[in-house]
Amino acid sequence: QGQLVESGGGLVQPGESLRLSCSASRNILSFSGIGWYRQAPGKEREFVASISRTGSMYYADSLKGRFTVSRDAAKNTVYLQMNSLKPEDTAMYYCKAVIMSAIYWGQGTQVTVSS
């Protein structure tokens, strides 16, 4: 009902860019919001960015200016554009969708930033 599938991860060098996609099995505007989170090895999962049903965007303070969240409602997809990537951005990236009291997570996509 709320299946989410992330894609777009990979291995890049510092300074490069990646765009992640989160494709939903239902109309993304039915969710109150869709967010991106990441989890590095040995660390807790942390908030990256989100976009609400109304289009409001929110970012982790440390990532403002480098990461941009957007959506294409016709494709039921939310994107995370990541620029000027750093080794510390290496993590598994997950999308999360909320509808009423239900929370859905995708399986994640790995981003590795290394020279």
Backbone as a printed PyTorch tensor [residue, N CA C, xyz], in Angstrom:
tensor([[[  0.8270,  -1.2020,   0.0000],
         [  0.0000,   0.0000,   0.0000],
         [  0.8620,   1.2540,   0.0000]],

        [[  1.9720,   1.1800,   0.6860],
         [  2.8620,   2.3330,   0.7240],
         [  4.2630,   1.9590,   0.3350]],

        [[  4.3980,   1.0830,  -0.6560],
         [  5.7080,   0.6090,  -1.0470],
         [  6.5400,   1.7390,  -1.6130]],

        [[  7.7860,   1.7970,  -1.1430],
         [  8.7320,   2.7920,  -1.5930],
         [  9.9790,   2.0850,  -2.0990]],

        [[ 10.5050,   2.5470,  -3.2190],
         [ 11.7070,   1.9520,  -3.7910],
         [ 12.7010,   3.0580,  -4.1090]],

        [[ 13.8550,   2.9960,  -3.4470],
         [ 14.9030,   3.9690,  -3.7110],
         [ 15.8420,   3.4610,  -4.8020]],

        [[ 16.4300,   4.3990,  -5.5170],
         [ 17.4160,   4.0630,  -6.5280],
         [ 18.3210,   5.2540,  -6.7490]],

        [[ 19.4180,   5.0360,  -7.4720],
         [ 20.3050,   6.1300,  -7.8230],
         [ 21.5960,   6.1980,  -7.0380]],

        [[ 21.7360,   5.3500,  -6.0480],
         [ 22.9640,   5.3630,  -5.2680],
         [ 24.1300,   4.8100,  -6.0740]],

        [[ 25.3190,   4.9500,  -5.5060],
         [ 26.4950,   4.4350,  -6.1820],
         [ 27.7680,   4.9440,  -5.5500]],

        [[ 28.8670,   4.6870,  -6.2400],
         [ 30.1840,   5.1310,  -5.7920],
         [ 30.5980,   6.3560,  -6.5970]],

        [[ 30.8830,   7.4510,  -5.9030],
         [ 31.3220,   8.6730,  -6.5760],
         [ 32.5370,   9.2360,  -5.8520]],

        [[ 33.2240,  10.1330,  -6.5390],
         [ 34.3770,  10.7850,  -5.9280],
         [ 33.9410,  12.0620,  -5.2140]],

        [[ 34.7160,  12.5040,  -4.2480],
         [ 34.3860,  13.7670,  -3.5630],
         [ 34.2120,  14.9000,  -4.5680]],

        [[ 33.1820,  15.7090,  -4.3260],
         [ 32.8860,  16.8240,  -5.2090],
         [ 31.8790,  16.5110,  -6.2980]],

        [[ 31.6140,  15.2570,  -6.5250],
         [ 30.6590,  14.8740,  -7.5640],
         [ 29.2290,  14.9370,  -7.0320]],

        [[ 28.2910,  14.6580,  -7.9360],
         [ 26.8660,  14.7380,  -7.5970],
         [ 26.1680,  13.4130,  -7.8500]],

        [[ 25.0570,  13.2450,  -7.1780],
         [ 24.1740,  12.1000,  -7.4000],
         [ 22.7420,  12.5660,  -7.2240]],

        [[ 21.8440,  11.9160,  -7.9170],
         [ 20.4190,  12.1580,  -7.6990],
         [ 19.7620,  10.8410,  -7.3260]],

        [[ 19.1970,  10.8260,  -6.1610],
         [ 18.4600,   9.6540,  -5.6940],
         [ 16.9880,   9.7960,  -6.0300]],

        [[ 16.3540,   8.6580,  -6.2630],
         [ 14.9220,   8.6330,  -6.5450],
         [ 14.2140,   7.7520,  -5.5270]],

        [[ 13.0330,   8.1500,  -5.1630],
         [ 12.1640,   7.3620,  -4.2900],
         [ 10.8320,   7.2390,  -5.0130]],

        [[ 10.5600,   6.0530,  -5.5310],
         [  9.3340,   5.8170,  -6.2840],
         [  8.3110,   5.1480,  -5.3830]],

        [[  7.1100,   5.6800,  -5.3860],
         [  6.0290,   5.1660,  -4.5370],
         [  5.0220,   4.3800,  -5.3640]],

        [[  4.3660,   3.4440,  -4.6890],
         [  3.3740,   2.6020,  -5.3620],
         [  2.0020,   3.2610,  -5.3850]],

        [[  1.9160,   4.4500,  -4.8160],
         [  0.6560,   5.1750,  -4.8120],
         [  0.9300,   6.6480,  -5.0290]],

        [[ -0.1030,   7.4110,  -5.2000],
         [  0.0020,   8.8460,  -5.4090],
         [  0.7560,   9.4830,  -4.2400]],

        [[  1.9070,  10.1130,  -4.5390],
         [  2.7150,  10.6590,  -3.4440],
         [  2.0100,  11.8100,  -2.7370]],

        [[  1.0420,  12.4180,  -3.3790],
         [  0.3180,  13.5070,  -2.7260],
         [ -0.6870,  12.9800,  -1.6960]],

        [[ -0.8520,  11.6670,  -1.6340],
         [ -1.7010,  11.0820,  -0.6040],
         [ -0.9640,  11.0040,   0.7310]],

        [[  0.3590,  11.1330,   0.6770],
         [  1.1470,  11.1280,   1.9030],
         [  1.2100,  12.5340,   2.4790]],

        [[  1.2840,  12.6340,   3.7760],
         [  1.4220,  13.9580,   4.3810],
         [  2.8260,  14.5080,   4.1450]],

        [[  3.7580,  13.6120,   3.8910],
         [  5.1100,  14.0520,   3.5780],
         [  5.9890,  12.8700,   3.2450]],

        [[  7.0190,  13.1240,   2.4810],
         [  8.0160,  12.0950,   2.1630],
         [  9.3840,  12.6730,   2.4850]],

        [[ 10.1680,  11.8940,   3.2020],
         [ 11.4700,  12.3950,   3.6250],
         [ 12.5940,  11.4510,   3.2720]],

        [[ 13.7850,  12.0170,   3.2850],
         [ 15.0080,  11.2470,   3.0940],
         [ 15.7770,  11.1970,   4.4140]],

        [[ 16.2810,  10.0180,   4.7280],
         [ 17.1060,   9.8030,   5.9080],
         [ 18.3500,   9.0380,   5.4700]],

        [[ 19.3600,   9.0720,   6.3010],
         [ 20.5520,   8.3010,   5.9900],
         [ 21.1250,   7.6920,   7.2560]],

        [[ 21.8370,   6.6030,   7.0600],
         [ 22.4610,   5.9190,   8.1920],
         [ 23.8370,   5.4240,   7.7760]],

        [[ 24.8300,   5.9640,   8.4400],
         [ 26.1990,   5.5270,   8.2050],
         [ 26.5270,   4.3770,   9.1500]],

        [[ 27.5010,   3.5600,   8.8040],
         [ 27.8670,   2.4300,   9.6750],
         [ 28.2090,   2.9000,  11.0830]],

        [[ 27.5940,   2.2660,  12.0620],
         [ 27.8770,   2.5880,  13.4500],
         [ 27.2030,   3.8400,  13.9630]],

        [[ 26.3730,   4.4690,  13.1180],
         [ 25.6970,   5.6890,  13.5280],
         [ 24.1960,   5.5260,  13.4600]],

        [[ 23.4950,   6.4340,  14.1340],
         [ 22.0440,   6.3920,  14.0980],
         [ 21.5290,   6.9820,  12.7810]],

        [[ 20.3240,   6.5670,  12.4260],
         [ 19.7000,   7.1230,  11.2400],
         [ 19.3840,   8.6000,  11.4920]],

        [[ 19.6680,   9.4310,  10.5000],
         [ 19.4420,  10.8550,  10.6770],
         [ 18.6260,  11.4330,   9.5340]],

        [[ 17.9380,  12.4960,   9.8490],
         [ 17.1010,  13.1990,   8.8800],
         [ 17.9790,  13.9410,   7.8810]],

        [[ 17.5720,  13.8940,   6.6180],
         [ 18.2960,  14.6170,   5.5680],
         [ 17.4370,  15.7420,   5.0020]],

        [[ 16.2590,  15.3800,   4.4960],
         [ 15.3940,  16.3720,   3.8590],
         [ 14.0070,  15.7780,   3.7270]],

        [[ 13.0200,  16.6510,   3.5460],
         [ 11.6640,  16.1680,   3.3310],
         [ 10.8710,  17.1860,   2.5400]],

        [[  9.7850,  16.7010,   1.9660],
         [  8.8660,  17.5670,   1.2350],
         [  7.4550,  17.1820,   1.6530]],

        [[  6.6760,  18.1870,   2.0000],
         [  5.3240,  17.9250,   2.4750],
         [  4.3490,  17.8420,   1.3080]],

        [[  3.1310,  17.4700,   1.6330],
         [  2.1000,  17.3950,   0.6060],
         [  1.9170,  18.7400,  -0.0900]],

        [[  2.0630,  19.7960,   0.6550],
         [  1.8600,  21.1330,   0.0890],
         [  3.0870,  21.6530,  -0.6450]],

        [[  4.1710,  20.8880,  -0.5970],
         [  5.3740,  21.3080,  -1.3070],
         [  6.4160,  21.9990,  -0.4560]],

        [[  6.1600,  22.1350,   0.8180],
         [  7.1610,  22.7420,   1.7000],
         [  8.3480,  21.7860,   1.8490]],

        [[  9.5320,  22.3610,   1.8260],
         [ 10.7490,  21.5500,   1.8910],
         [ 11.5130,  21.8610,   3.1620]],

        [[ 12.0960,  20.8470,   3.7390],
         [ 12.8440,  20.9680,   4.9830],
         [ 14.1730,  20.2340,   4.8270]],

        [[ 15.1900,  20.7900,   5.4520],
         [ 16.5280,  20.2150,   5.3350],
         [ 17.2260,  20.1710,   6.6800]],

        [[ 18.1020,  19.1820,   6.8200],
         [ 19.0190,  19.2070,   7.9510],
         [ 19.9210,  20.4290,   7.7820]],

        [[ 20.1340,  21.1450,   8.8490],
         [ 20.9010,  22.3880,   8.7650],
         [ 22.2580,  22.1810,   8.1040]],

        [[ 22.8950,  21.0840,   8.4120],
         [ 24.2510,  20.8490,   7.9120],
         [ 24.2940,  20.5570,   6.4200]],

        [[ 23.1210,  20.3010,   5.8200],
         [ 23.0890,  19.9080,   4.4100],
         [ 22.4810,  20.9800,   3.5120]],

        [[ 21.9580,  22.0300,   4.1050],
         [ 21.3710,  23.1080,   3.3040],
         [ 22.4000,  23.6670,   2.3320]],

        [[ 21.9450,  23.8650,   1.1000],
         [ 22.8350,  24.4090,   0.0920],
         [ 23.4930,  23.3580,  -0.7750]],

        [[ 23.6070,  22.1450,  -0.2700],
         [ 24.2050,  21.0730,  -1.0780],
         [ 23.1660,  20.0700,  -1.5640]],

        [[ 22.1360,  19.8420,  -0.7540],
         [ 21.1140,  18.8580,  -1.0840],
         [ 19.7970,  19.5690,  -1.4130]],

        [[ 19.0770,  19.0330,  -2.3770],
         [ 17.7870,  19.5930,  -2.7700],
         [ 16.7780,  18.4700,  -2.9480]],

        [[ 15.6400,  18.6060,  -2.2990],
         [ 14.5610,  17.6350,  -2.4430],
         [ 13.5270,  18.1940,  -3.4130]],

        [[ 12.9880,  17.3330,  -4.2490],
         [ 11.9620,  17.7420,  -5.2020],
         [ 11.0640,  16.5480,  -5.4840]],

        [[ 10.0380,  16.7790,  -6.2810],
         [  9.1370,  15.6780,  -6.5940],
         [  8.5530,  15.8490,  -7.9840]],

        [[  8.1020,  14.7210,  -8.5130],
         [  7.3480,  14.6870,  -9.7560],
         [  6.0990,  13.8680,  -9.4460]],

        [[  5.0120,  14.5510,  -9.1780],
         [  3.7880,  13.8620,  -8.7670],
         [  3.2680,  12.9570,  -9.8670]],

        [[  3.4730,  13.3290, -11.1160],
         [  2.9870,  12.5060, -12.2240],
         [  3.7080,  11.1610, -12.2600]],

        [[  4.9320,  11.1180, -11.7360],
         [  5.7040,   9.8790, -11.6940],
         [  5.6960,   9.2380, -10.3140]],

        [[  4.9820,   9.8620,  -9.3790],
         [  4.9510,   9.3620,  -7.9980],
         [  6.3680,   9.1660,  -7.4540]],

        [[  7.1980,  10.1320,  -7.7120],
         [  8.6090,  10.0100,  -7.3520],
         [  9.1020,  11.2730,  -6.6500]],

        [[  9.8890,  11.0610,  -5.6220],
         [ 10.5630,  12.1440,  -4.9170],
         [ 12.0570,  11.9730,  -5.1480]],

        [[ 12.7330,  13.0870,  -5.3500],
         [ 14.1550,  13.0570,  -5.6680],
         [ 14.9740,  13.7300,  -4.5690]],

        [[ 16.2240,  13.3170,  -4.5000],
         [ 17.1800,  14.0120,  -3.6350],
         [ 18.4250,  14.2730,  -4.4860]],

        [[ 18.6070,  15.5300,  -4.8340],
         [ 19.7900,  15.9330,  -5.5850],
         [ 20.8980,  16.2580,  -4.5860]],

        [[ 22.0140,  15.6010,  -4.7320],
         [ 23.1230,  15.7860,  -3.7970],
         [ 24.3350,  16.2850,  -4.5710]],

        [[ 24.7940,  17.4590,  -4.2310],
         [ 25.9290,  18.0760,  -4.9020],
         [ 27.1210,  18.2010,  -3.9540]],

        [[ 28.2810,  18.3740,  -4.5460],
         [ 29.5170,  18.5640,  -3.7670],
         [ 29.6370,  17.5070,  -2.6750]],

        [[ 29.4960,  16.2740,  -3.0720],
         [ 29.4830,  15.1910,  -2.0900],
         [ 30.8190,  15.0560,  -1.3830]],

        [[ 30.7380,  14.6830,  -0.1210],
         [ 31.8980,  14.5280,   0.7360],
         [ 31.9620,  13.1010,   1.2590]],

        [[ 33.1320,  12.6440,   1.6550],
         [ 33.2290,  11.2850,   2.2050],
         [ 32.2670,  11.0580,   3.3780]],

        [[ 32.0170,  12.0920,   4.1520],
         [ 31.1100,  11.9370,   5.2970],
         [ 29.6400,  11.8010,   4.8860]],

        [[ 29.3530,  11.9560,   3.5950],
         [ 27.9940,  11.7020,   3.1000],
         [ 27.7690,  10.2300,   2.8200]],

        [[ 28.8120,   9.4340,   2.9400],
         [ 28.6860,   7.9930,   2.7230],
         [ 27.7070,   7.4010,   3.7270]],

        [[ 26.6970,   6.7160,   3.2180],
         [ 25.6530,   6.1490,   4.0740],
         [ 24.6580,   5.3890,   3.2050]],

        [[ 23.7910,   4.6680,   3.8730],
         [ 22.6160,   4.1130,   3.2180],
         [ 21.5350,   5.1880,   3.3180]],

        [[ 20.9340,   5.5030,   2.1900],
         [ 19.9000,   6.5280,   2.1400],
         [ 18.5340,   5.8660,   1.9840]],

        [[ 17.6150,   6.2920,   2.8340],
         [ 16.2740,   5.7250,   2.8620],
         [ 15.2390,   6.8240,   2.6350]],

        [[ 14.1290,   6.4690,   2.0120],
         [ 13.0080,   7.3940,   2.0120],
         [ 11.9170,   6.8520,   2.9310]],

        [[ 11.1880,   7.7790,   3.4730],
         [ 10.1520,   7.4950,   4.4660],
         [  8.9200,   8.2870,   4.0970]],

        [[  7.7810,   7.6230,   4.1180],
         [  6.5260,   8.3020,   3.8010],
         [  5.5530,   8.1220,   4.9510]],

        [[  4.7870,   9.1630,   5.2000],
         [  3.8320,   9.1500,   6.3040],
         [  2.4440,   9.4320,   5.7600]],

        [[  1.4780,   8.6110,   6.1640],
         [  0.0800,   8.8560,   5.8370],
         [ -0.7230,   8.5190,   7.0680]],

        [[ -1.3350,   9.5110,   7.6370],
         [ -2.0800,   9.3890,   8.8840],
         [ -1.1520,   8.7770,   9.9350]],

        [[ -1.4640,   7.6330,  10.4740],
         [ -0.6300,   7.0430,  11.5220],
         [  0.3380,   6.0000,  10.9760]],

        [[  0.3340,   5.8020,   9.6750],
         [  1.1960,   4.7790,   9.0750],
         [  2.4890,   5.3920,   8.5630]],

        [[  3.5730,   4.6770,   8.7690],
         [  4.8940,   5.1020,   8.3060],
         [  5.4610,   3.9920,   7.4380]],

        [[  5.9630,   4.3760,   6.2810],
         [  6.5320,   3.4180,   5.3500],
         [  7.9840,   3.7880,   5.0680]],

        [[  8.8250,   2.7660,   4.9790],
         [ 10.2390,   2.9450,   4.6590],
         [ 10.5830,   2.1400,   3.4110]],

        [[ 11.4990,   2.6770,   2.6320],
         [ 12.0430,   1.9130,   1.5330],
         [ 13.1910,   1.0420,   2.0140]],

        [[ 13.7900,   0.2970,   1.0840],
         [ 14.8450,  -0.6330,   1.4530],
         [ 16.2130,   0.0400,   1.4830]],

        [[ 16.3010,   1.2380,   0.9380],
         [ 17.5370,   2.0020,   0.9810],
         [ 18.3790,   1.8440,  -0.2790]],

        [[ 19.2210,   2.8500,  -0.5010],
         [ 20.1810,   2.8100,  -1.6000],
         [ 21.5120,   3.3260,  -1.0610]],

        [[ 22.5900,   2.6260,  -1.3850],
         [ 23.8890,   2.9490,  -0.8090],
         [ 24.5810,   4.0500,  -1.5960]],

        [[ 25.0760,   5.0300,  -0.8800],
         [ 25.8890,   6.0960,  -1.4580],
         [ 27.2690,   6.0240,  -0.8180]],

        [[ 28.2880,   5.9090,  -1.6460],
         [ 29.6570,   5.8610,  -1.1620],
         [ 30.4630,   6.9590,  -1.8510]],

        [[ 31.0710,   7.8040,  -1.0600],
         [ 31.8750,   8.9070,  -1.5910],
         [ 33.3240,   8.6350,  -1.2050]],

        [[ 34.1230,   8.3430,  -2.2000],
         [ 35.5090,   7.9660,  -1.9240],
         [ 36.3760,   8.2300,  -3.1400]],

        [[ 37.6060,   8.6270,  -2.8750],
         [ 38.5600,   8.8100,  -3.9630],
         [ 39.3770,   7.5410,  -4.1780]]])
